[in-house]
Amino acid sequence: MCGTWDLTRGWGVTAETDWGGAPSVLRMILGRQLEELRTRAGLGYAEAGAAIGVSHSTIRRMEAAKVARLRLADAEKLLQVYGVTDRQEIDTFLQSVREANKRGWWHTYRDVMPDWFAAYLSLEQAALQIRAYEDQFVHGLLQTEDYARALLTTDEPHAGAEAVERRVALRMRRQELLSRPAPPRLWVVMDETVLRWPVGGPGVMRAQIDHLLEVNRLPHVTLQLMPFANGPHPALRAGAYHLFRFQARELPDIAYLRGLAGAVYLDKTEDVVVYREALDRLSAQAASPRRTETLLGTLRKEL
């Protein structure tokens, strides 16, 4: 059955390819592939679990990428139970499991970031396109080091200087994806409010605007400013949020919303489409990238 079904189709890489280092996203892809194989084999969760000696809930967690690691032995047994007999396909899948079980580079910063943010970093590193609406602060991928330091110092008033510097280093490391050989498409719409708040003082804000002007000229970055004069817009009630799109056919678009105590990740089509349509309308109302450059220049002169 599966001899003609390519287990690596859809996500566009081979087991040997460095595709951005996002292990939890790769676990999502593998989980969805296992789900499709199980469905094609006509097996339920309980039947699949019984076949390899685990509970039905373990199969559910594996398919939902809610396990910290995929066990190689379990993955190989499942492939065999699901009718995958081609040794090359099995070896390729198992190599992908090994890659998925590796820790992302951000693991070294686990002491200064909340657990839920690791999921965000995995999505960001693996995305083909990142769209965002920012209502208060410059997007993390576009911040200067001094802006990030001033913002993080305010956001974490009880954190020591060393912890703040490690958070700044994490933010700067994230930005490396914009200069890698195949960067994601980044499209950010910001309220004028973002640049009216004097984060770090006039000097820091001038340098931040200069940086925005520079990155806005990159072919894979689009920046739009929503002027006060444009009035109310579709995203006012939503607050800041991000949308991720991936090359892998197994992965849906995902919306990310941050709160004070954590984050929400939405992947149901009916939920994500609400945020996508609001961002589409917002982008249509905001200043064009060229007009945004003019507005940025004006704001800089006022500082």
PDB file of C-alpha atoms in Angstrom:
ATOM      1  CA  MET A   1       0.000   0.000   0.000  1.00  0.00           C
ATOM      2  CA  CYS A   2       2.624   2.477   1.067  1.00  0.00           C
ATOM      3  CA  GLY A   3       5.388   1.471  -1.272  1.00  0.00           C
ATOM      4  CA  THR A   4       4.322   4.286  -3.594  1.00  0.00           C
ATOM      5  CA  TRP A   5       3.461   6.767  -0.819  1.00  0.00           C
ATOM      6  CA  ASP A   6       6.425   9.002  -0.028  1.00  0.00           C
ATOM      7  CA  LEU A   7       6.662   9.532   3.722  1.00  0.00           C
ATOM      8  CA  THR A   8       8.683  12.722   3.206  1.00  0.00           C
ATOM      9  CA  ARG A   9       6.394  14.345   0.666  1.00  0.00           C
ATOM     10  CA  GLY A  10       4.934  17.712   1.512  1.00  0.00           C
ATOM     11  CA  TRP A  11       7.584  19.073   3.835  1.00  0.00           C
ATOM     12  CA  GLY A  12      10.141  19.471   1.087  1.00  0.00           C
ATOM     13  CA  VAL A  13      13.303  18.200   2.767  1.00  0.00           C
ATOM     14  CA  THR A  14      15.242  14.980   3.154  1.00  0.00           C
ATOM     15  CA  ALA A  15      16.543  13.566   6.376  1.00  0.00           C
ATOM     16  CA  GLU A  16      19.978  15.040   5.641  1.00  0.00           C
ATOM     17  CA  THR A  17      18.723  18.567   4.996  1.00  0.00           C
ATOM     18  CA  ASP A  18      19.190  21.374   7.509  1.00  0.00           C
ATOM     19  CA  TRP A  19      15.772  22.964   7.274  1.00  0.00           C
ATOM     20  CA  GLY A  20      15.934  25.435  10.130  1.00  0.00           C
ATOM     21  CA  GLY A  21      16.250  23.344  13.264  1.00  0.00           C
ATOM     22  CA  ALA A  22      12.680  23.235  14.563  1.00  0.00           C
ATOM     23  CA  PRO A  23      12.311  19.813  16.201  1.00  0.00           C
ATOM     24  CA  SER A  24       8.850  20.251  17.746  1.00  0.00           C
ATOM     25  CA  VAL A  25       7.443  21.296  14.370  1.00  0.00           C
ATOM     26  CA  LEU A  26       9.025  18.215  12.827  1.00  0.00           C
ATOM     27  CA  ARG A  27       7.310  16.119  15.518  1.00  0.00           C
ATOM     28  CA  MET A  28       4.024  17.697  14.438  1.00  0.00           C
ATOM     29  CA  ILE A  29       4.679  16.675  10.843  1.00  0.00           C
ATOM     30  CA  LEU A  30       5.633  13.128  11.780  1.00  0.00           C
ATOM     31  CA  GLY A  31       2.621  12.857  14.066  1.00  0.00           C
ATOM     32  CA  ARG A  32       0.264  13.856  11.286  1.00  0.00           C
ATOM     33  CA  GLN A  33       1.927  11.389   8.935  1.00  0.00           C
ATOM     34  CA  LEU A  34       1.443   8.618  11.491  1.00  0.00           C
ATOM     35  CA  GLU A  35      -2.196   9.630  11.846  1.00  0.00           C
ATOM     36  CA  GLU A  36      -2.710   9.437   8.092  1.00  0.00           C
ATOM     37  CA  LEU A  37      -1.023   6.049   7.908  1.00  0.00           C
ATOM     38  CA  ARG A  38      -3.156   4.715  10.773  1.00  0.00           C
ATOM     39  CA  THR A  39      -6.334   5.995   9.120  1.00  0.00           C
ATOM     40  CA  ARG A  40      -5.353   4.442   5.795  1.00  0.00           C
ATOM     41  CA  ALA A  41      -4.724   1.136   7.585  1.00  0.00           C
ATOM     42  CA  GLY A  42      -8.235   1.310   9.061  1.00  0.00           C
ATOM     43  CA  LEU A  43      -7.061   1.140  12.679  1.00  0.00           C
ATOM     44  CA  GLY A  44      -8.325   3.008  15.727  1.00  0.00           C
ATOM     45  CA  TYR A  45      -6.180   4.396  18.539  1.00  0.00           C
ATOM     46  CA  ALA A  46      -6.762   1.370  20.749  1.00  0.00           C
ATOM     47  CA  GLU A  47      -5.954  -1.116  17.992  1.00  0.00           C
ATOM     48  CA  ALA A  48      -2.741   0.696  17.047  1.00  0.00           C
ATOM     49  CA  GLY A  49      -1.694   0.930  20.698  1.00  0.00           C
ATOM     50  CA  ALA A  50      -2.407  -2.733  21.364  1.00  0.00           C
ATOM     51  CA  ALA A  51      -0.347  -3.738  18.335  1.00  0.00           C
ATOM     52  CA  ILE A  52       2.815  -2.190  19.780  1.00  0.00           C
ATOM     53  CA  GLY A  53       2.047  -2.548  23.484  1.00  0.00           C
ATOM     54  CA  VAL A  54       1.140   1.023  24.441  1.00  0.00           C
ATOM     55  CA  SER A  55      -2.096   2.715  25.478  1.00  0.00           C
ATOM     56  CA  HIS A  56      -4.511   4.388  23.084  1.00  0.00           C
ATOM     57  CA  SER A  57      -3.714   7.715  24.770  1.00  0.00           C
ATOM     58  CA  THR A  58      -0.033   7.287  23.872  1.00  0.00           C
ATOM     59  CA  ILE A  59      -0.971   6.947  20.196  1.00  0.00           C
ATOM     60  CA  ARG A  60      -3.098  10.095  20.482  1.00  0.00           C
ATOM     61  CA  ARG A  61      -0.217  12.018  22.070  1.00  0.00           C
ATOM     62  CA  MET A  62       2.246  10.830  19.437  1.00  0.00           C
ATOM     63  CA  GLU A  63      -0.027  11.987  16.622  1.00  0.00           C
ATOM     64  CA  ALA A  64      -0.678  15.318  18.350  1.00  0.00           C
ATOM     65  CA  ALA A  65       3.070  15.885  18.957  1.00  0.00           C
ATOM     66  CA  LYS A  66       2.419  16.048  22.689  1.00  0.00           C
ATOM     67  CA  VAL A  67       5.288  13.749  23.583  1.00  0.00           C
ATOM     68  CA  ALA A  68       8.728  15.090  24.418  1.00  0.00           C
ATOM     69  CA  ARG A  69      10.361  12.434  22.270  1.00  0.00           C
ATOM     70  CA  LEU A  70       9.255   9.860  19.706  1.00  0.00           C
ATOM     71  CA  ARG A  71      10.691   6.457  20.539  1.00  0.00           C
ATOM     72  CA  LEU A  72      12.420   4.937  17.537  1.00  0.00           C
ATOM     73  CA  ALA A  73      11.231   1.423  18.395  1.00  0.00           C
ATOM     74  CA  ASP A  74       7.599   2.553  18.672  1.00  0.00           C
ATOM     75  CA  ALA A  75       7.780   4.478  15.396  1.00  0.00           C
ATOM     76  CA  GLU A  76       9.259   1.515  13.520  1.00  0.00           C
ATOM     77  CA  LYS A  77       6.662  -0.894  14.926  1.00  0.00           C
ATOM     78  CA  LEU A  78       3.847   1.470  13.970  1.00  0.00           C
ATOM     79  CA  LEU A  79       5.102   1.774  10.409  1.00  0.00           C
ATOM     80  CA  GLN A  80       5.127  -1.997  10.124  1.00  0.00           C
ATOM     81  CA  VAL A  81       1.649  -2.285  11.641  1.00  0.00           C
ATOM     82  CA  TYR A  82       0.399   0.331   9.185  1.00  0.00           C
ATOM     83  CA  GLY A  83       1.729  -1.634   6.223  1.00  0.00           C
ATOM     84  CA  VAL A  84       4.916   0.254   5.400  1.00  0.00           C
ATOM     85  CA  THR A  85       7.339  -2.405   4.159  1.00  0.00           C
ATOM     86  CA  ASP A  86       9.852  -0.469   2.078  1.00  0.00           C
ATOM     87  CA  ARG A  87      13.097  -0.374   4.091  1.00  0.00           C
ATOM     88  CA  GLN A  88      14.242   2.923   2.605  1.00  0.00           C
ATOM     89  CA  GLU A  89      10.982   4.620   3.580  1.00  0.00           C
ATOM     90  CA  ILE A  90      11.239   3.226   7.095  1.00  0.00           C
ATOM     91  CA  ASP A  91      14.875   4.337   7.466  1.00  0.00           C
ATOM     92  CA  THR A  92      14.053   7.817   6.160  1.00  0.00           C
ATOM     93  CA  PHE A  93      11.179   8.156   8.626  1.00  0.00           C
ATOM     94  CA  LEU A  94      13.342   6.958  11.518  1.00  0.00           C
ATOM     95  CA  GLN A  95      16.073   9.427  10.614  1.00  0.00           C
ATOM     96  CA  SER A  96      13.446  12.161  10.741  1.00  0.00           C
ATOM     97  CA  VAL A  97      12.444  10.897  14.197  1.00  0.00           C
ATOM     98  CA  ARG A  98      16.061  11.278  15.292  1.00  0.00           C
ATOM     99  CA  GLU A  99      16.093  14.857  13.996  1.00  0.00           C
ATOM    100  CA  ALA A 100      12.775  15.583  15.715  1.00  0.00           C
ATOM    101  CA  ASN A 101      14.169  14.337  19.026  1.00  0.00           C
ATOM    102  CA  LYS A 102      17.054  16.795  18.956  1.00  0.00           C
ATOM    103  CA  ARG A 103      16.820  19.905  21.048  1.00  0.00           C
ATOM    104  CA  GLY A 104      16.456  23.249  19.308  1.00  0.00           C
ATOM    105  CA  TRP A 105      19.228  25.811  19.687  1.00  0.00           C
ATOM    106  CA  TRP A 106      16.961  27.782  22.021  1.00  0.00           C
ATOM    107  CA  HIS A 107      17.177  25.003  24.620  1.00  0.00           C
ATOM    108  CA  THR A 108      20.333  26.647  25.954  1.00  0.00           C
ATOM    109  CA  TYR A 109      18.199  29.666  26.911  1.00  0.00           C
ATOM    110  CA  ARG A 110      15.606  27.634  28.827  1.00  0.00           C
ATOM    111  CA  ASP A 111      16.688  29.307  32.087  1.00  0.00           C
ATOM    112  CA  VAL A 112      15.431  32.715  30.900  1.00  0.00           C
ATOM    113  CA  MET A 113      12.329  31.895  28.876  1.00  0.00           C
ATOM    114  CA  PRO A 114       8.940  30.402  29.754  1.00  0.00           C
ATOM    115  CA  ASP A 115       8.207  26.849  28.643  1.00  0.00           C
ATOM    116  CA  TRP A 116       5.442  27.921  26.270  1.00  0.00           C
ATOM    117  CA  PHE A 117       7.815  30.139  24.296  1.00  0.00           C
ATOM    118  CA  ALA A 118       9.804  27.146  23.044  1.00  0.00           C
ATOM    119  CA  ALA A 119       6.779  26.207  20.923  1.00  0.00           C
ATOM    120  CA  TYR A 120       6.703  29.717  19.466  1.00  0.00           C
ATOM    121  CA  LEU A 121      10.397  29.583  18.549  1.00  0.00           C
ATOM    122  CA  SER A 122       9.924  26.247  16.836  1.00  0.00           C
ATOM    123  CA  LEU A 123       7.090  27.684  14.716  1.00  0.00           C
ATOM    124  CA  GLU A 124       9.085  30.829  13.918  1.00  0.00           C
ATOM    125  CA  GLN A 125      12.164  28.901  12.835  1.00  0.00           C
ATOM    126  CA  ALA A 126      10.191  26.523  10.594  1.00  0.00           C
ATOM    127  CA  ALA A 127       7.739  28.982   9.022  1.00  0.00           C
ATOM    128  CA  LEU A 128       7.613  29.742   5.332  1.00  0.00           C
ATOM    129  CA  GLN A 129       5.693  32.955   6.044  1.00  0.00           C
ATOM    130  CA  ILE A 130       5.241  34.991   9.229  1.00  0.00           C
ATOM    131  CA  ARG A 131       2.573  37.673   9.345  1.00  0.00           C
ATOM    132  CA  ALA A 132       2.016  39.812  12.396  1.00  0.00           C
ATOM    133  CA  TYR A 133       0.050  42.692  13.828  1.00  0.00           C
ATOM    134  CA  GLU A 134       1.834  44.662  16.542  1.00  0.00           C
ATOM    135  CA  ASP A 135      -0.079  47.229  18.579  1.00  0.00           C
ATOM    136  CA  GLN A 136       2.498  48.180  21.239  1.00  0.00           C
ATOM    137  CA  PHE A 137       6.029  47.096  20.431  1.00  0.00           C
ATOM    138  CA  VAL A 138       8.310  46.503  17.467  1.00  0.00           C
ATOM    139  CA  HIS A 139       8.225  42.872  16.375  1.00  0.00           C
ATOM    140  CA  GLY A 140      10.953  40.826  18.073  1.00  0.00           C
ATOM    141  CA  LEU A 141      12.580  39.952  14.742  1.00  0.00           C
ATOM    142  CA  LEU A 142      12.959  43.656  13.947  1.00  0.00           C
ATOM    143  CA  GLN A 143      14.203  45.047  17.247  1.00  0.00           C
ATOM    144  CA  THR A 144      17.634  46.558  17.752  1.00  0.00           C
ATOM    145  CA  GLU A 145      19.697  45.285  20.646  1.00  0.00           C
ATOM    146  CA  ASP A 146      19.287  48.514  22.638  1.00  0.00           C
ATOM    147  CA  TYR A 147      15.519  48.603  22.038  1.00  0.00           C
ATOM    148  CA  ALA A 148      15.208  44.967  23.115  1.00  0.00           C
ATOM    149  CA  ARG A 149      17.293  45.616  26.240  1.00  0.00           C
ATOM    150  CA  ALA A 150      15.191  48.623  27.275  1.00  0.00           C
ATOM    151  CA  LEU A 151      11.961  46.750  26.612  1.00  0.00           C
ATOM    152  CA  LEU A 152      12.993  43.582  28.444  1.00  0.00           C
ATOM    153  CA  THR A 153      14.260  45.572  31.421  1.00  0.00           C
ATOM    154  CA  THR A 154      10.827  47.174  31.722  1.00  0.00           C
ATOM    155  CA  ASP A 155       8.962  43.930  31.060  1.00  0.00           C
ATOM    156  CA  GLU A 156      10.942  42.015  33.695  1.00  0.00           C
ATOM    157  CA  PRO A 157      11.672  44.621  36.416  1.00  0.00           C
ATOM    158  CA  HIS A 158      12.785  41.979  38.937  1.00  0.00           C
ATOM    159  CA  ALA A 159      15.162  40.182  36.593  1.00  0.00           C
ATOM    160  CA  GLY A 160      18.859  40.649  37.184  1.00  0.00           C
ATOM    161  CA  ALA A 161      21.170  42.222  34.638  1.00  0.00           C
ATOM    162  CA  GLU A 162      22.576  38.840  33.599  1.00  0.00           C
ATOM    163  CA  ALA A 163      19.107  37.416  32.922  1.00  0.00           C
ATOM    164  CA  VAL A 164      18.166  40.471  30.870  1.00  0.00           C
ATOM    165  CA  GLU A 165      21.321  40.153  28.773  1.00  0.00           C
ATOM    166  CA  ARG A 166      20.575  36.487  28.103  1.00  0.00           C
ATOM    167  CA  ARG A 167      17.070  37.403  26.965  1.00  0.00           C
ATOM    168  CA  VAL A 168      18.540  40.053  24.691  1.00  0.00           C
ATOM    169  CA  ALA A 169      20.970  37.465  23.291  1.00  0.00           C
ATOM    170  CA  LEU A 170      18.064  35.087  22.653  1.00  0.00           C
ATOM    171  CA  ARG A 171      16.178  37.794  20.761  1.00  0.00           C
ATOM    172  CA  MET A 172      19.203  38.642  18.646  1.00  0.00           C
ATOM    173  CA  ARG A 173      19.791  34.955  17.898  1.00  0.00           C
ATOM    174  CA  ARG A 174      16.204  34.655  16.658  1.00  0.00           C
ATOM    175  CA  GLN A 175      16.862  37.370  14.109  1.00  0.00           C
ATOM    176  CA  GLU A 176      19.502  35.274  12.356  1.00  0.00           C
ATOM    177  CA  LEU A 177      16.733  33.496  10.454  1.00  0.00           C
ATOM    178  CA  LEU A 178      16.177  36.683   8.398  1.00  0.00           C
ATOM    179  CA  SER A 179      19.689  36.411   6.976  1.00  0.00           C
ATOM    180  CA  ARG A 180      19.831  32.680   6.361  1.00  0.00           C
ATOM    181  CA  PRO A 181      19.906  31.364   2.755  1.00  0.00           C
ATOM    182  CA  ALA A 182      16.150  30.661   2.612  1.00  0.00           C
ATOM    183  CA  PRO A 183      14.563  33.165   5.020  1.00  0.00           C
ATOM    184  CA  PRO A 184      10.848  33.223   5.776  1.00  0.00           C
ATOM    185  CA  ARG A 185       8.605  35.899   4.305  1.00  0.00           C
ATOM    186  CA  LEU A 186       8.019  38.411   7.100  1.00  0.00           C
ATOM    187  CA  TRP A 187       5.079  40.814   6.834  1.00  0.00           C
ATOM    188  CA  VAL A 188       4.405  43.058   9.825  1.00  0.00           C
ATOM    189  CA  VAL A 189       1.728  45.710  10.343  1.00  0.00           C
ATOM    190  CA  MET A 190       2.356  48.048  13.284  1.00  0.00           C
ATOM    191  CA  ASP A 191       0.231  50.738  14.877  1.00  0.00           C
ATOM    192  CA  GLU A 192       1.801  54.188  14.991  1.00  0.00           C
ATOM    193  CA  THR A 193       1.592  53.749  18.784  1.00  0.00           C
ATOM    194  CA  VAL A 194       4.511  51.340  18.580  1.00  0.00           C
ATOM    195  CA  LEU A 195       6.871  54.137  17.578  1.00  0.00           C
ATOM    196  CA  ARG A 196       5.340  56.799  19.793  1.00  0.00           C
ATOM    197  CA  TRP A 197       6.249  55.002  23.005  1.00  0.00           C
ATOM    198  CA  PRO A 198       9.756  56.207  23.982  1.00  0.00           C
ATOM    199  CA  VAL A 199      11.330  52.824  24.692  1.00  0.00           C
ATOM    200  CA  GLY A 200      14.866  53.538  25.909  1.00  0.00           C
ATOM    201  CA  GLY A 201      14.688  57.228  25.049  1.00  0.00           C
ATOM    202  CA  PRO A 202      15.033  59.284  21.828  1.00  0.00           C
ATOM    203  CA  GLY A 203      18.437  57.905  20.852  1.00  0.00           C
ATOM    204  CA  VAL A 204      17.305  54.301  21.069  1.00  0.00           C
ATOM    205  CA  MET A 205      14.128  55.084  19.146  1.00  0.00           C
ATOM    206  CA  ARG A 206      16.014  56.889  16.371  1.00  0.00           C
ATOM    207  CA  ALA A 207      18.311  53.908  15.955  1.00  0.00           C
ATOM    208  CA  GLN A 208      15.302  51.588  15.982  1.00  0.00           C
ATOM    209  CA  ILE A 209      13.594  53.545  13.216  1.00  0.00           C
ATOM    210  CA  ASP A 210      16.825  53.537  11.194  1.00  0.00           C
ATOM    211  CA  HIS A 211      16.880  49.760  11.551  1.00  0.00           C
ATOM    212  CA  LEU A 212      13.256  49.467  10.418  1.00  0.00           C
ATOM    213  CA  LEU A 213      14.032  51.561   7.355  1.00  0.00           C
ATOM    214  CA  GLU A 214      16.929  49.240   6.561  1.00  0.00           C
ATOM    215  CA  VAL A 215      15.113  45.919   6.982  1.00  0.00           C
ATOM    216  CA  ASN A 216      12.042  47.211   5.135  1.00  0.00           C
ATOM    217  CA  ARG A 217      14.192  47.259   1.996  1.00  0.00           C
ATOM    218  CA  LEU A 218      14.944  43.529   2.248  1.00  0.00           C
ATOM    219  CA  PRO A 219      13.097  41.570  -0.464  1.00  0.00           C
ATOM    220  CA  HIS A 220      11.551  39.137   2.038  1.00  0.00           C
ATOM    221  CA  VAL A 221      10.391  41.766   4.560  1.00  0.00           C
ATOM    222  CA  THR A 222       7.298  43.945   4.283  1.00  0.00           C
ATOM    223  CA  LEU A 223       6.588  46.573   6.919  1.00  0.00           C
ATOM    224  CA  GLN A 224       3.419  48.657   7.084  1.00  0.00           C
ATOM    225  CA  LEU A 225       2.493  51.382   9.552  1.00  0.00           C
ATOM    226  CA  MET A 226      -1.082  52.106  10.578  1.00  0.00           C
ATOM    227  CA  PRO A 227      -1.255  55.886  11.178  1.00  0.00           C
ATOM    228  CA  PHE A 228      -3.461  57.345  13.903  1.00  0.00           C
ATOM    229  CA  ALA A 229      -5.227  59.341  11.212  1.00  0.00           C
ATOM    230  CA  ASN A 230      -6.649  56.151   9.690  1.00  0.00           C
ATOM    231  CA  GLY A 231      -8.868  55.671  12.727  1.00  0.00           C
ATOM    232  CA  PRO A 232     -10.264  52.376  14.078  1.00  0.00           C
ATOM    233  CA  HIS A 233      -9.326  49.186  12.250  1.00  0.00           C
ATOM    234  CA  PRO A 234     -10.264  45.468  12.219  1.00  0.00           C
ATOM    235  CA  ALA A 235      -7.595  44.287  14.678  1.00  0.00           C
ATOM    236  CA  LEU A 236      -8.304  46.708  17.535  1.00  0.00           C
ATOM    237  CA  ARG A 237     -10.018  44.126  19.736  1.00  0.00           C
ATOM    238  CA  ALA A 238      -7.566  41.340  18.972  1.00  0.00           C
ATOM    239  CA  GLY A 239      -4.368  42.901  20.248  1.00  0.00           C
ATOM    240  CA  ALA A 240      -1.042  41.723  18.857  1.00  0.00           C
ATOM    241  CA  TYR A 241      -1.002  38.345  17.133  1.00  0.00           C
ATOM    242  CA  HIS A 242       1.066  36.341  14.665  1.00  0.00           C
ATOM    243  CA  LEU A 243       0.166  33.986  11.827  1.00  0.00           C
ATOM    244  CA  PHE A 244       2.481  31.197  10.681  1.00  0.00           C
ATOM    245  CA  ARG A 245       2.339  29.366   7.364  1.00  0.00           C
ATOM    246  CA  PHE A 246       4.494  26.341   6.529  1.00  0.00           C
ATOM    247  CA  GLN A 247       5.716  24.533   3.468  1.00  0.00           C
ATOM    248  CA  ALA A 248       4.696  21.176   4.922  1.00  0.00           C
ATOM    249  CA  ARG A 249       1.271  20.134   3.688  1.00  0.00           C
ATOM    250  CA  GLU A 250       0.694  18.334   7.009  1.00  0.00           C
ATOM    251  CA  LEU A 251       0.718  21.597   8.937  1.00  0.00           C
ATOM    252  CA  PRO A 252      -2.167  24.056   8.956  1.00  0.00           C
ATOM    253  CA  ASP A 253      -1.739  27.789   9.377  1.00  0.00           C
ATOM    254  CA  ILE A 254      -1.303  28.593  13.067  1.00  0.00           C
ATOM    255  CA  ALA A 255      -2.287  31.763  14.936  1.00  0.00           C
ATOM    256  CA  TYR A 256      -0.348  32.788  18.036  1.00  0.00           C
ATOM    257  CA  LEU A 257      -1.805  35.058  20.725  1.00  0.00           C
ATOM    258  CA  ARG A 258       0.198  35.992  23.788  1.00  0.00           C
ATOM    259  CA  GLY A 259      -1.197  36.751  27.236  1.00  0.00           C
ATOM    260  CA  LEU A 260       0.336  37.701  30.563  1.00  0.00           C
ATOM    261  CA  ALA A 261       0.415  34.122  31.817  1.00  0.00           C
ATOM    262  CA  GLY A 262       1.118  32.233  28.609  1.00  0.00           C
ATOM    263  CA  ALA A 263       0.128  31.900  24.994  1.00  0.00           C
ATOM    264  CA  VAL A 264      -2.648  30.430  22.864  1.00  0.00           C
ATOM    265  CA  TYR A 265      -1.960  28.588  19.622  1.00  0.00           C
ATOM    266  CA  LEU A 266      -4.911  28.183  17.252  1.00  0.00           C
ATOM    267  CA  ASP A 267      -4.824  25.734  14.346  1.00  0.00           C
ATOM    268  CA  LYS A 268      -8.495  25.136  13.541  1.00  0.00           C
ATOM    269  CA  THR A 269      -9.282  26.628  10.153  1.00  0.00           C
ATOM    270  CA  GLU A 270     -12.408  28.415  11.362  1.00  0.00           C
ATOM    271  CA  ASP A 271     -10.403  30.142  14.117  1.00  0.00           C
ATOM    272  CA  VAL A 272      -7.341  31.040  12.076  1.00  0.00           C
ATOM    273  CA  VAL A 273      -9.367  32.448   9.186  1.00  0.00           C
ATOM    274  CA  VAL A 274     -10.869  35.097  11.497  1.00  0.00           C
ATOM    275  CA  TYR A 275      -7.420  36.435  12.293  1.00  0.00           C
ATOM    276  CA  ARG A 276      -6.180  36.102   8.735  1.00  0.00           C
ATOM    277  CA  GLU A 277      -9.113  38.054   7.315  1.00  0.00           C
ATOM    278  CA  ALA A 278      -8.709  40.775   9.935  1.00  0.00           C
ATOM    279  CA  LEU A 279      -5.028  41.074   9.033  1.00  0.00           C
ATOM    280  CA  ASP A 280      -5.878  41.161   5.327  1.00  0.00           C
ATOM    281  CA  ARG A 281      -8.243  44.096   5.913  1.00  0.00           C
ATOM    282  CA  LEU A 282      -5.717  45.765   8.175  1.00  0.00           C
ATOM    283  CA  SER A 283      -2.992  45.449   5.543  1.00  0.00           C
ATOM    284  CA  ALA A 284      -5.292  46.990   2.957  1.00  0.00           C
ATOM    285  CA  GLN A 285      -5.966  50.001   5.219  1.00  0.00           C
ATOM    286  CA  ALA A 286      -2.413  50.547   6.451  1.00  0.00           C
ATOM    287  CA  ALA A 287       0.175  52.661   4.698  1.00  0.00           C
ATOM    288  CA  SER A 288       1.987  50.985   1.811  1.00  0.00           C
ATOM    289  CA  PRO A 289       5.626  49.974   2.406  1.00  0.00           C
ATOM    290  CA  ARG A 290       6.798  53.051   0.474  1.00  0.00           C
ATOM    291  CA  ARG A 291       4.452  55.366   2.376  1.00  0.00           C
ATOM    292  CA  THR A 292       5.588  53.646   5.581  1.00  0.00           C
ATOM    293  CA  GLU A 293       9.176  54.682   4.833  1.00  0.00           C
ATOM    294  CA  THR A 294       8.040  58.285   4.540  1.00  0.00           C
ATOM    295  CA  LEU A 295       6.120  58.076   7.816  1.00  0.00           C
ATOM    296  CA  LEU A 296       9.096  56.504   9.563  1.00  0.00           C
ATOM    297  CA  GLY A 297      11.292  59.323   8.361  1.00  0.00           C
ATOM    298  CA  THR A 298       8.838  61.884   9.722  1.00  0.00           C
ATOM    299  CA  LEU A 299       8.622  60.142  13.081  1.00  0.00           C
ATOM    300  CA  ARG A 300      12.399  60.038  13.316  1.00  0.00           C
ATOM    301  CA  LYS A 301      12.679  63.791  12.786  1.00  0.00           C
ATOM    302  CA  GLU A 302      10.256  64.359  15.655  1.00  0.00           C
ATOM    303  CA  LEU A 303      12.498  62.526  18.130  1.00  0.00           C
TER     304      LEU A 303
END
